[in-house]
C-alpha cells in the first residue's frame, strides 16, 4: 500500500475555505486564522497582532444580525450554526460569505470561543439576486398584461392551434386559462367561422415567407 505525505497546512491554505478561532470577548479577537485570508486582502498578522478583530471585517449593516444570531444560539445551548453575511475586504470591496460556526465553551459551560470556517459565496449570491430580479420583472409584466385589454397566447402550429399558454385576463372574455391549456378550447374556436379560412391563409402565407410576426 502506497504511503502519501500530505501537507495539511498547505492543503488548507490553497483552498477557498478559511479557518478561524476567535475569543467571544468584545469584537471577537482572533487567536488563529489560516493564511488563505489573503484572498480578502488581509494577512494573518493583521488579526493575530490585534490590528483587526473578526467583527471589524463584517459589513456594518450585518454586524447586529450576526451577533444576535450567535447570541440566540448560545442562549439556547446550540453548539453550531450556519450564517450568510457580507464582509468588507481590505480594498473596501463587499463580499458575501457563508460561515459555519462552532460555539465552544469552557469548563463552566460559558461560551469562550467561536471556531469556524468561511467561504466566499459572492457569485452564488449575485446569481440568486439576478434570478429574483428576473422573477420580479416577470411578475410585473404579468400584472401589466393581466390588467390590460391585450390577451397573450402561445399556440402549437397544429390543427385548430392548440393553446399552451394564455394570459389570465382571458377571463374578460368569460373563459379561463384552463379552458385552453386543457385542450377543451383551441385558439381557432375563438375566431368567427366566417373568418377562419382567411386567418389560416394569412398566417400560412406569412410563415412561408419567413415573417416572424403578422397583424
mmCIF file of N, CA and C in Angstrom, residues 5-137:
data_model
loop_
_atom_site.group_PDB
_atom_site.id
_atom_site.type_symbol
_atom_site.label_atom_id
_atom_site.label_comp_id
_atom_site.label_asym_id
_atom_site.label_seq_id
_atom_site.Cartn_x
_atom_site.Cartn_y
_atom_site.Cartn_z
ATOM 1 N N UNK A 5 2.535 11.541 1.785
ATOM 2 C CA UNK A 5 2.767 12.614 2.735
ATOM 3 C C UNK A 5 1.871 13.784 2.356
ATOM 4 N N UNK A 6 0.985 14.145 3.244
ATOM 5 C CA UNK A 6 0.063 15.237 2.966
ATOM 6 C C UNK A 6 0.411 16.425 3.855
ATOM 7 N N UNK A 7 0.706 17.529 3.227
ATOM 8 C CA UNK A 7 0.973 18.763 3.959
ATOM 9 C C UNK A 7 -0.363 19.435 4.206
ATOM 10 N N UNK A 8 -0.939 19.188 5.383
ATOM 11 C CA UNK A 8 -2.283 19.670 5.680
ATOM 12 C C UNK A 8 -2.359 21.191 5.641
ATOM 13 N N UNK A 9 -1.345 21.855 6.168
ATOM 14 C CA UNK A 9 -1.342 23.317 6.190
ATOM 15 C C UNK A 9 -1.358 23.890 4.777
ATOM 16 N N UNK A 10 -0.547 23.297 3.896
ATOM 17 C CA UNK A 10 -0.502 23.744 2.509
ATOM 18 C C UNK A 10 -1.828 23.494 1.816
ATOM 19 N N UNK A 11 -2.452 22.357 2.135
ATOM 20 C CA UNK A 11 -3.730 21.996 1.532
ATOM 21 C C UNK A 11 -4.806 22.996 1.922
ATOM 22 N N UNK A 12 -4.832 23.364 3.204
ATOM 23 C CA UNK A 12 -5.826 24.331 3.699
ATOM 24 C C UNK A 12 -5.612 25.689 3.068
ATOM 25 N N UNK A 13 -4.354 26.138 3.035
ATOM 26 C CA UNK A 13 -4.066 27.488 2.553
ATOM 27 C C UNK A 13 -4.236 27.650 1.050
ATOM 28 N N UNK A 14 -4.319 26.552 0.324
ATOM 29 C CA UNK A 14 -4.555 26.633 -1.115
ATOM 30 C C UNK A 14 -6.037 26.451 -1.453
ATOM 31 N N UNK A 15 -6.845 26.267 -0.419
ATOM 32 C CA UNK A 15 -8.278 26.089 -0.623
ATOM 33 C C UNK A 15 -8.998 27.411 -0.416
ATOM 34 N N UNK A 16 -10.263 27.521 -0.853
ATOM 35 C CA UNK A 16 -11.019 28.774 -0.661
ATOM 36 C C UNK A 16 -11.623 28.894 0.737
ATOM 37 N N UNK A 17 -11.512 27.841 1.538
ATOM 38 C CA UNK A 17 -12.142 27.833 2.866
ATOM 39 C C UNK A 17 -11.171 28.329 3.931
ATOM 40 N N UNK A 18 -11.524 29.414 4.602
ATOM 41 C CA UNK A 18 -10.704 29.994 5.663
ATOM 42 C C UNK A 18 -11.161 29.439 7.007
ATOM 43 N N UNK A 19 -10.202 29.033 7.838
ATOM 44 C CA UNK A 19 -10.493 28.529 9.177
ATOM 45 C C UNK A 19 -10.082 29.592 10.193
ATOM 46 N N UNK A 20 -10.914 29.814 11.211
ATOM 47 C CA UNK A 20 -10.579 30.829 12.212
ATOM 48 C C UNK A 20 -11.018 30.390 13.602
ATOM 49 N N UNK A 21 -10.399 31.009 14.612
ATOM 50 C CA UNK A 21 -10.764 30.787 16.001
ATOM 51 C C UNK A 21 -10.740 32.138 16.703
ATOM 52 N N UNK A 22 -11.882 32.554 17.245
ATOM 53 C CA UNK A 22 -11.998 33.866 17.899
ATOM 54 C C UNK A 22 -12.393 33.707 19.357
ATOM 55 N N UNK A 23 -11.958 34.646 20.180
ATOM 56 C CA UNK A 23 -12.469 34.728 21.542
ATOM 57 C C UNK A 23 -13.872 35.321 21.482
ATOM 58 N N UNK A 24 -14.681 35.025 22.463
ATOM 59 C CA UNK A 24 -16.047 35.536 22.481
ATOM 60 C C UNK A 24 -16.139 36.906 23.155
ATOM 61 N N UNK A 25 -14.996 37.504 23.450
ATOM 62 C CA UNK A 25 -14.989 38.831 24.069
ATOM 63 C C UNK A 25 -15.279 39.899 23.015
ATOM 64 N N UNK A 26 -15.289 41.173 23.421
ATOM 65 C CA UNK A 26 -15.699 42.279 22.552
ATOM 66 C C UNK A 26 -14.996 42.259 21.191
ATOM 67 N N UNK A 27 -15.791 42.351 20.140
ATOM 68 C CA UNK A 27 -15.327 42.386 18.743
ATOM 69 C C UNK A 27 -14.616 41.117 18.289
ATOM 70 N N UNK A 28 -14.606 40.083 19.130
ATOM 71 C CA UNK A 28 -14.092 38.767 18.764
ATOM 72 C C UNK A 28 -12.629 38.794 18.283
ATOM 73 N N UNK A 29 -11.686 39.001 19.201
ATOM 74 C CA UNK A 29 -10.264 38.951 18.837
ATOM 75 C C UNK A 29 -9.917 37.573 18.253
ATOM 76 N N UNK A 30 -9.069 37.561 17.254
ATOM 77 C CA UNK A 30 -8.725 36.320 16.552
ATOM 78 C C UNK A 30 -7.473 35.690 17.157
ATOM 79 N N UNK A 31 -7.566 34.418 17.501
ATOM 80 C CA UNK A 31 -6.415 33.694 18.029
ATOM 81 C C UNK A 31 -5.734 32.874 16.944
ATOM 82 N N UNK A 32 -6.522 32.466 15.957
ATOM 83 C CA UNK A 32 -5.968 31.668 14.852
ATOM 84 C C UNK A 32 -6.761 31.947 13.593
ATOM 85 N N UNK A 33 -6.057 32.074 12.480
ATOM 86 C CA UNK A 33 -6.715 32.210 11.180
ATOM 87 C C UNK A 33 -5.760 31.714 10.107
ATOM 88 N N UNK A 34 -6.267 31.028 9.108
ATOM 89 C CA UNK A 34 -5.386 30.452 8.088
ATOM 90 C C UNK A 34 -4.935 31.499 7.074
ATOM 91 N N UNK A 35 -3.790 31.224 6.456
ATOM 92 C CA UNK A 35 -3.143 32.189 5.560
ATOM 93 C C UNK A 35 -3.988 32.563 4.353
ATOM 94 N N UNK A 36 -4.931 31.684 3.982
ATOM 95 C CA UNK A 36 -5.726 31.998 2.788
ATOM 96 C C UNK A 36 -6.720 33.131 3.012
ATOM 97 N N UNK A 37 -6.646 33.779 4.184
ATOM 98 C CA UNK A 37 -7.418 35.004 4.390
ATOM 99 C C UNK A 37 -6.919 36.094 3.451
ATOM 100 N N UNK A 38 -5.764 35.851 2.826
ATOM 101 C CA UNK A 38 -5.193 36.820 1.862
ATOM 102 C C UNK A 38 -6.153 37.065 0.700
ATOM 103 N N UNK A 39 -7.056 36.092 0.413
ATOM 104 C CA UNK A 39 -7.985 36.269 -0.714
ATOM 105 C C UNK A 39 -8.934 37.445 -0.497
ATOM 106 N N UNK A 40 -9.006 37.922 0.757
ATOM 107 C CA UNK A 40 -9.812 39.105 1.070
ATOM 108 C C UNK A 40 -8.930 40.324 1.342
ATOM 109 N N UNK A 41 -7.633 40.180 1.048
ATOM 110 C CA UNK A 41 -6.706 41.303 1.174
ATOM 111 C C UNK A 41 -6.067 41.461 2.536
ATOM 112 N N UNK A 42 -6.336 40.527 3.459
ATOM 113 C CA UNK A 42 -5.781 40.620 4.807
ATOM 114 C C UNK A 42 -4.642 39.616 4.991
ATOM 115 N N UNK A 43 -3.859 39.813 6.048
ATOM 116 C CA UNK A 43 -2.803 38.866 6.397
ATOM 117 C C UNK A 43 -3.104 38.274 7.765
ATOM 118 N N UNK A 44 -2.469 37.162 8.055
ATOM 119 C CA UNK A 44 -2.633 36.534 9.363
ATOM 120 C C UNK A 44 -2.223 37.512 10.462
ATOM 121 N N UNK A 45 -1.122 38.241 10.213
ATOM 122 C CA UNK A 45 -0.605 39.175 11.211
ATOM 123 C C UNK A 45 -1.604 40.285 11.547
ATOM 124 N N UNK A 46 -2.406 40.705 10.548
ATOM 125 C CA UNK A 46 -3.420 41.743 10.797
ATOM 126 C C UNK A 46 -4.320 41.349 11.965
ATOM 127 N N UNK A 47 -4.626 40.065 12.047
ATOM 128 C CA UNK A 47 -5.542 39.574 13.078
ATOM 129 C C UNK A 47 -4.803 39.161 14.352
ATOM 130 N N UNK A 48 -3.734 38.396 14.205
ATOM 131 C CA UNK A 48 -3.030 37.862 15.370
ATOM 132 C C UNK A 48 -2.446 38.966 16.241
ATOM 133 N N UNK A 49 -1.960 40.059 15.619
ATOM 134 C CA UNK A 49 -1.392 41.171 16.380
ATOM 135 C C UNK A 49 -2.467 42.124 16.916
ATOM 136 N N UNK A 50 -3.721 41.830 16.608
ATOM 137 C CA UNK A 50 -4.808 42.623 17.154
ATOM 138 C C UNK A 50 -5.129 43.891 16.403
ATOM 139 N N UNK A 51 -4.504 44.103 15.245
ATOM 140 C CA UNK A 51 -4.822 45.297 14.451
ATOM 141 C C UNK A 51 -6.252 45.231 13.929
ATOM 142 N N UNK A 52 -6.702 44.019 13.631
ATOM 143 C CA UNK A 52 -8.068 43.792 13.152
ATOM 144 C C UNK A 52 -8.678 42.659 13.958
ATOM 145 N N UNK A 53 -9.908 42.854 14.407
ATOM 146 C CA UNK A 53 -10.644 41.782 15.068
ATOM 147 C C UNK A 53 -11.726 41.291 14.111
ATOM 148 N N UNK A 54 -12.267 40.112 14.401
ATOM 149 C CA UNK A 54 -13.161 39.494 13.420
ATOM 150 C C UNK A 54 -14.343 40.382 13.076
ATOM 151 N N UNK A 55 -14.997 40.955 14.071
ATOM 152 C CA UNK A 55 -16.178 41.775 13.794
ATOM 153 C C UNK A 55 -15.843 43.011 12.974
ATOM 154 N N UNK A 56 -14.561 43.404 12.963
ATOM 155 C CA UNK A 56 -14.154 44.593 12.205
ATOM 156 C C UNK A 56 -14.344 44.422 10.700
ATOM 157 N N UNK A 57 -14.347 43.173 10.224
ATOM 158 C CA UNK A 57 -14.447 42.965 8.769
ATOM 159 C C UNK A 57 -15.885 42.729 8.309
ATOM 160 N N UNK A 58 -16.811 42.544 9.264
ATOM 161 C CA UNK A 58 -18.205 42.318 8.886
ATOM 162 C C UNK A 58 -18.842 43.635 8.454
ATOM 163 N N UNK A 59 -19.628 43.574 7.405
ATOM 164 C CA UNK A 59 -20.301 44.780 6.891
ATOM 165 C C UNK A 59 -21.122 45.412 8.019
ATOM 166 N N UNK A 60 -21.022 46.730 8.175
ATOM 167 C CA UNK A 60 -21.729 47.417 9.268
ATOM 168 C C UNK A 60 -23.219 47.102 9.335
ATOM 169 N N UNK A 61 -23.864 46.892 8.185
ATOM 170 C CA UNK A 61 -25.302 46.623 8.181
ATOM 171 C C UNK A 61 -25.644 45.208 8.634
ATOM 172 N N UNK A 62 -24.632 44.336 8.718
ATOM 173 C CA UNK A 62 -24.881 42.937 9.081
ATOM 174 C C UNK A 62 -24.399 42.578 10.489
ATOM 175 N N UNK A 63 -23.613 43.439 11.112
ATOM 176 C CA UNK A 63 -22.997 43.101 12.405
ATOM 177 C C UNK A 63 -24.027 42.731 13.466
ATOM 178 N N UNK A 64 -25.047 43.561 13.645
ATOM 179 C CA UNK A 64 -26.030 43.304 14.696
ATOM 180 C C UNK A 64 -26.756 41.986 14.480
ATOM 181 N N UNK A 65 -27.090 41.677 13.220
ATOM 182 C CA UNK A 65 -27.771 40.411 12.929
ATOM 183 C C UNK A 65 -26.866 39.229 13.257
ATOM 184 N N UNK A 66 -25.596 39.328 12.862
ATOM 185 C CA UNK A 66 -24.642 38.246 13.117
ATOM 186 C C UNK A 66 -24.498 38.001 14.616
ATOM 187 N N UNK A 67 -24.321 39.072 15.386
ATOM 188 C CA UNK A 67 -24.165 38.956 16.839
ATOM 189 C C UNK A 67 -25.430 38.401 17.483
ATOM 190 N N UNK A 68 -26.574 38.877 17.007
ATOM 191 C CA UNK A 68 -27.849 38.433 17.570
ATOM 192 C C UNK A 68 -28.087 36.949 17.333
ATOM 193 N N UNK A 69 -27.767 36.475 16.116
ATOM 194 C CA UNK A 69 -27.951 35.056 15.800
ATOM 195 C C UNK A 69 -27.039 34.182 16.651
ATOM 196 N N UNK A 70 -25.789 34.613 16.816
ATOM 197 C CA UNK A 70 -24.833 33.869 17.640
ATOM 198 C C UNK A 70 -25.305 33.828 19.084
ATOM 199 N N UNK A 71 -25.718 35.001 19.600
ATOM 200 C CA UNK A 71 -26.174 35.087 20.991
ATOM 201 C C UNK A 71 -27.396 34.207 21.217
ATOM 202 N N UNK A 72 -28.329 34.236 20.262
ATOM 203 C CA UNK A 72 -29.533 33.427 20.387
ATOM 204 C C UNK A 72 -29.229 31.947 20.439
ATOM 205 N N UNK A 73 -28.334 31.499 19.577
ATOM 206 C CA UNK A 73 -27.959 30.080 19.560
ATOM 207 C C UNK A 73 -27.216 29.699 20.839
ATOM 208 N N UNK A 74 -26.383 30.608 21.339
ATOM 209 C CA UNK A 74 -25.632 30.349 22.568
ATOM 210 C C UNK A 74 -26.581 30.196 23.748
ATOM 211 N N UNK A 75 -27.566 31.074 23.836
ATOM 212 C CA UNK A 75 -28.526 31.038 24.938
ATOM 213 C C UNK A 75 -29.369 29.771 24.911
ATOM 214 N N UNK A 76 -29.657 29.270 23.719
ATOM 215 C CA UNK A 76 -30.476 28.070 23.588
ATOM 216 C C UNK A 76 -29.654 26.778 23.725
ATOM 217 N N UNK A 77 -28.343 26.941 23.896
ATOM 218 C CA UNK A 77 -27.492 25.779 24.091
ATOM 219 C C UNK A 77 -27.040 25.095 22.820
ATOM 220 N N UNK A 78 -27.298 25.727 21.659
ATOM 221 C CA UNK A 78 -26.843 25.145 20.397
ATOM 222 C C UNK A 78 -25.311 25.186 20.336
ATOM 223 N N UNK A 79 -24.753 24.249 19.634
ATOM 224 C CA UNK A 79 -23.286 24.194 19.536
ATOM 225 C C UNK A 79 -22.766 24.684 18.187
ATOM 226 N N UNK A 80 -23.646 24.805 17.216
ATOM 227 C CA UNK A 80 -23.182 25.253 15.900
ATOM 228 C C UNK A 80 -24.315 25.900 15.110
ATOM 229 N N UNK A 81 -23.937 26.690 14.126
ATOM 230 C CA UNK A 81 -24.906 27.305 13.227
ATOM 231 C C UNK A 81 -24.214 27.711 11.946
ATOM 232 N N UNK A 82 -25.019 27.981 10.922
ATOM 233 C CA UNK A 82 -24.503 28.453 9.638
ATOM 234 C C UNK A 82 -25.117 29.813 9.350
ATOM 235 N N UNK A 83 -24.279 30.750 8.912
ATOM 236 C CA UNK A 83 -24.740 32.104 8.624
ATOM 237 C C UNK A 83 -24.241 32.546 7.250
ATOM 238 N N UNK A 84 -24.971 33.478 6.659
ATOM 239 C CA UNK A 84 -24.530 34.156 5.440
ATOM 240 C C UNK A 84 -24.592 35.650 5.691
ATOM 241 N N UNK A 85 -23.505 36.332 5.412
ATOM 242 C CA UNK A 85 -23.480 37.774 5.581
ATOM 243 C C UNK A 85 -22.354 38.379 4.753
ATOM 244 N N UNK A 86 -22.319 39.699 4.753
ATOM 245 C CA UNK A 86 -21.320 40.414 3.965
ATOM 246 C C UNK A 86 -20.108 40.786 4.814
ATOM 247 N N UNK A 87 -18.944 40.759 4.175
ATOM 248 C CA UNK A 87 -17.751 41.306 4.804
ATOM 249 C C UNK A 87 -17.170 42.364 3.880
ATOM 250 N N UNK A 88 -16.279 43.178 4.423
ATOM 251 C CA UNK A 88 -15.613 44.212 3.636
ATOM 252 C C UNK A 88 -14.140 43.840 3.538
ATOM 253 N N UNK A 89 -13.623 43.722 2.328
ATOM 254 C CA UNK A 89 -12.233 43.340 2.129
ATOM 255 C C UNK A 89 -11.306 44.511 2.452
ATOM 256 N N UNK A 90 -10.002 44.231 2.428
ATOM 257 C CA UNK A 90 -9.018 45.272 2.719
ATOM 258 C C UNK A 90 -9.081 46.405 1.705
ATOM 259 N N UNK A 91 -9.541 46.093 0.489
ATOM 260 C CA UNK A 91 -9.670 47.125 -0.556
ATOM 261 C C UNK A 91 -11.073 47.727 -0.568
ATOM 262 N N UNK A 92 -11.859 47.460 0.494
ATOM 263 C CA UNK A 92 -13.203 48.006 0.695
ATOM 264 C C UNK A 92 -14.235 47.491 -0.313
ATOM 265 N N UNK A 93 -13.991 46.290 -0.793
ATOM 266 C CA UNK A 93 -14.968 45.622 -1.659
ATOM 267 C C UNK A 93 -15.893 44.785 -0.772
ATOM 268 N N UNK A 94 -17.167 44.737 -1.116
ATOM 269 C CA UNK A 94 -18.125 43.943 -0.346
ATOM 270 C C UNK A 94 -18.217 42.542 -0.929
ATOM 271 N N UNK A 95 -18.066 41.544 -0.079
ATOM 272 C CA UNK A 95 -18.203 40.144 -0.494
ATOM 273 C C UNK A 95 -19.194 39.433 0.413
ATOM 274 N N UNK A 96 -19.891 38.452 -0.138
ATOM 275 C CA UNK A 96 -20.773 37.591 0.640
ATOM 276 C C UNK A 96 -20.020 36.339 1.053
ATOM 277 N N UNK A 97 -20.188 35.919 2.318
ATOM 278 C CA UNK A 97 -19.550 34.685 2.763
ATOM 279 C C UNK A 97 -20.571 33.787 3.457
ATOM 280 N N UNK A 98 -20.295 32.484 3.402
ATOM 281 C CA UNK A 98 -21.054 31.509 4.187
ATOM 282 C C UNK A 98 -20.139 31.061 5.313
ATOM 283 N N UNK A 99 -20.634 31.143 6.540
ATOM 284 C CA UNK A 99 -19.816 30.835 7.710
ATOM 285 C C UNK A 99 -20.463 29.730 8.524
ATOM 286 N N UNK A 100 -19.696 28.701 8.817
ATOM 287 C CA UNK A 100 -20.145 27.630 9.701
ATOM 288 C C UNK A 100 -19.408 27.809 11.032
ATOM 289 N N UNK A 101 -20.171 28.045 12.085
ATOM 290 C CA UNK A 101 -19.592 28.383 13.386
ATOM 291 C C UNK A 101 -19.838 27.277 14.407
ATOM 292 N N UNK A 102 -18.767 26.931 15.148
ATOM 293 C CA UNK A 102 -18.866 26.009 16.278
ATOM 294 C C UNK A 102 -18.691 26.838 17.546
ATOM 295 N N UNK A 103 -19.694 26.787 18.426
ATOM 296 C CA UNK A 103 -19.659 27.554 19.669
ATOM 297 C C UNK A 103 -18.968 26.709 20.741
ATOM 298 N N UNK A 104 -17.806 27.197 21.211
ATOM 299 C CA UNK A 104 -17.028 26.438 22.196
ATOM 300 C C UNK A 104 -17.227 27.016 23.600
ATOM 301 N N UNK A 105 -17.273 26.145 24.587
ATOM 302 C CA UNK A 105 -17.488 26.563 25.972
ATOM 303 C C UNK A 105 -16.355 26.079 26.872
ATOM 304 N N UNK A 106 -16.162 26.807 27.973
ATOM 305 C CA UNK A 106 -15.129 26.406 28.928
ATOM 306 C C UNK A 106 -15.701 25.381 29.905
ATOM 307 N N UNK A 107 -14.909 25.028 30.934
ATOM 308 C CA UNK A 107 -15.325 24.009 31.890
ATOM 309 C C UNK A 107 -16.560 24.366 32.668
ATOM 310 N N UNK A 108 -16.871 25.661 32.757
ATOM 311 C CA UNK A 108 -18.060 26.111 33.488
ATOM 312 C C UNK A 108 -19.286 26.245 32.578
ATOM 313 N N UNK A 109 -19.093 25.897 31.296
ATOM 314 C CA UNK A 109 -20.215 25.982 30.370
ATOM 315 C C UNK A 109 -20.407 27.351 29.760
ATOM 316 N N UNK A 110 -19.495 28.269 30.032
ATOM 317 C CA UNK A 110 -19.585 29.622 29.490
ATOM 318 C C UNK A 110 -18.942 29.668 28.106
ATOM 319 N N UNK A 111 -19.572 30.381 27.181
ATOM 320 C CA UNK A 111 -19.024 30.483 25.820
ATOM 321 C C UNK A 111 -17.671 31.172 25.876
ATOM 322 N N UNK A 112 -16.667 30.522 25.309
ATOM 323 C CA UNK A 112 -15.311 31.071 25.345
ATOM 324 C C UNK A 112 -14.788 31.457 23.962
ATOM 325 N N UNK A 113 -15.129 30.672 22.953
ATOM 326 C CA UNK A 113 -14.597 30.898 21.606
ATOM 327 C C UNK A 113 -15.648 30.583 20.539
ATOM 328 N N UNK A 114 -15.411 31.173 19.379
ATOM 329 C CA UNK A 114 -16.154 30.824 18.169
ATOM 330 C C UNK A 114 -15.157 30.272 17.170
ATOM 331 N N UNK A 115 -15.359 29.028 16.822
ATOM 332 C CA UNK A 115 -14.487 28.371 15.845
ATOM 333 C C UNK A 115 -15.276 28.191 14.563
ATOM 334 N N UNK A 116 -14.662 28.474 13.436
ATOM 335 C CA UNK A 116 -15.459 28.343 12.223
ATOM 336 C C UNK A 116 -14.684 28.281 10.936
ATOM 337 N N UNK A 117 -15.460 28.135 9.880
ATOM 338 C CA UNK A 117 -14.927 28.180 8.520
ATOM 339 C C UNK A 117 -15.753 29.180 7.737
ATOM 340 N N UNK A 118 -15.096 29.861 6.818
ATOM 341 C CA UNK A 118 -15.837 30.800 5.966
ATOM 342 C C UNK A 118 -15.422 30.607 4.519
ATOM 343 N N UNK A 119 -16.375 30.813 3.637
ATOM 344 C CA UNK A 119 -16.136 30.612 2.201
ATOM 345 C C UNK A 119 -16.851 31.705 1.412
ATOM 346 N N UNK A 120 -16.190 32.219 0.405
ATOM 347 C CA UNK A 120 -16.749 33.275 -0.440
ATOM 348 C C UNK A 120 -17.881 32.695 -1.298
ATOM 349 N N UNK A 121 -19.083 33.274 -1.162
ATOM 350 C CA UNK A 121 -20.237 32.817 -1.958
ATOM 351 C C UNK A 121 -20.815 33.990 -2.757
ATOM 352 N N UNK A 122 -19.977 34.972 -3.043
ATOM 353 C CA UNK A 122 -20.434 36.176 -3.734
ATOM 354 C C UNK A 122 -21.082 35.861 -5.071
ATOM 355 N N UNK A 123 -20.464 34.996 -5.863
ATOM 356 C CA UNK A 123 -21.011 34.686 -7.188
ATOM 357 C C UNK A 123 -22.373 34.022 -7.082
ATOM 358 N N UNK A 124 -22.538 33.132 -6.107
ATOM 359 C CA UNK A 124 -23.845 32.491 -5.925
ATOM 360 C C UNK A 124 -24.900 33.505 -5.523
ATOM 361 N N UNK A 125 -24.541 34.417 -4.620
ATOM 362 C CA UNK A 125 -25.500 35.438 -4.178
ATOM 363 C C UNK A 125 -25.892 36.347 -5.338
ATOM 364 N N UNK A 126 -24.930 36.693 -6.188
ATOM 365 C CA UNK A 126 -25.234 37.527 -7.346
ATOM 366 C C UNK A 126 -26.179 36.800 -8.293
ATOM 367 N N UNK A 127 -25.941 35.497 -8.463
ATOM 368 C CA UNK A 127 -26.822 34.704 -9.334
ATOM 369 C C UNK A 127 -28.233 34.647 -8.752
ATOM 370 N N UNK A 128 -28.332 34.470 -7.432
ATOM 371 C CA UNK A 128 -29.644 34.438 -6.780
ATOM 372 C C UNK A 128 -30.363 35.775 -6.930
ATOM 373 N N UNK A 129 -29.607 36.871 -6.785
ATOM 374 C CA UNK A 129 -30.193 38.203 -6.924
ATOM 375 C C UNK A 129 -30.694 38.426 -8.350
ATOM 376 N N UNK A 130 -29.925 37.915 -9.342
ATOM 377 C CA UNK A 130 -30.340 38.050 -10.739
ATOM 378 C C UNK A 130 -31.632 37.300 -10.998
ATOM 379 N N UNK A 131 -31.755 36.103 -10.407
ATOM 380 C CA UNK A 131 -32.976 35.310 -10.563
ATOM 381 C C UNK A 131 -34.157 36.043 -9.937
ATOM 382 N N UNK A 132 -33.948 36.607 -8.739
ATOM 383 C CA UNK A 132 -35.022 37.334 -8.058
ATOM 384 C C UNK A 132 -35.466 38.546 -8.866
ATOM 385 N N UNK A 133 -34.493 39.258 -9.454
ATOM 386 C CA UNK A 133 -34.828 40.422 -10.275
ATOM 387 C C UNK A 133 -35.620 40.002 -11.507
ATOM 388 N N UNK A 134 -35.201 38.868 -12.114
ATOM 389 C CA UNK A 134 -35.907 38.366 -13.299
ATOM 390 C C UNK A 134 -37.339 37.963 -12.944
ATOM 391 N N UNK A 135 -37.510 37.306 -11.792
ATOM 392 C CA UNK A 135 -38.853 36.906 -11.361
ATOM 393 C C UNK A 135 -39.716 38.127 -11.073
ATOM 394 N N UNK A 136 -39.092 39.152 -10.485
ATOM 395 C CA UNK A 136 -39.835 40.372 -10.189
ATOM 396 C C UNK A 136 -40.315 41.028 -11.480
ATOM 397 N N UNK A 137 -39.419 41.089 -12.488
ATOM 398 C CA UNK A 137 -39.792 41.669 -13.774
ATOM 399 C C UNK A 137 -40.888 40.850 -14.443
#
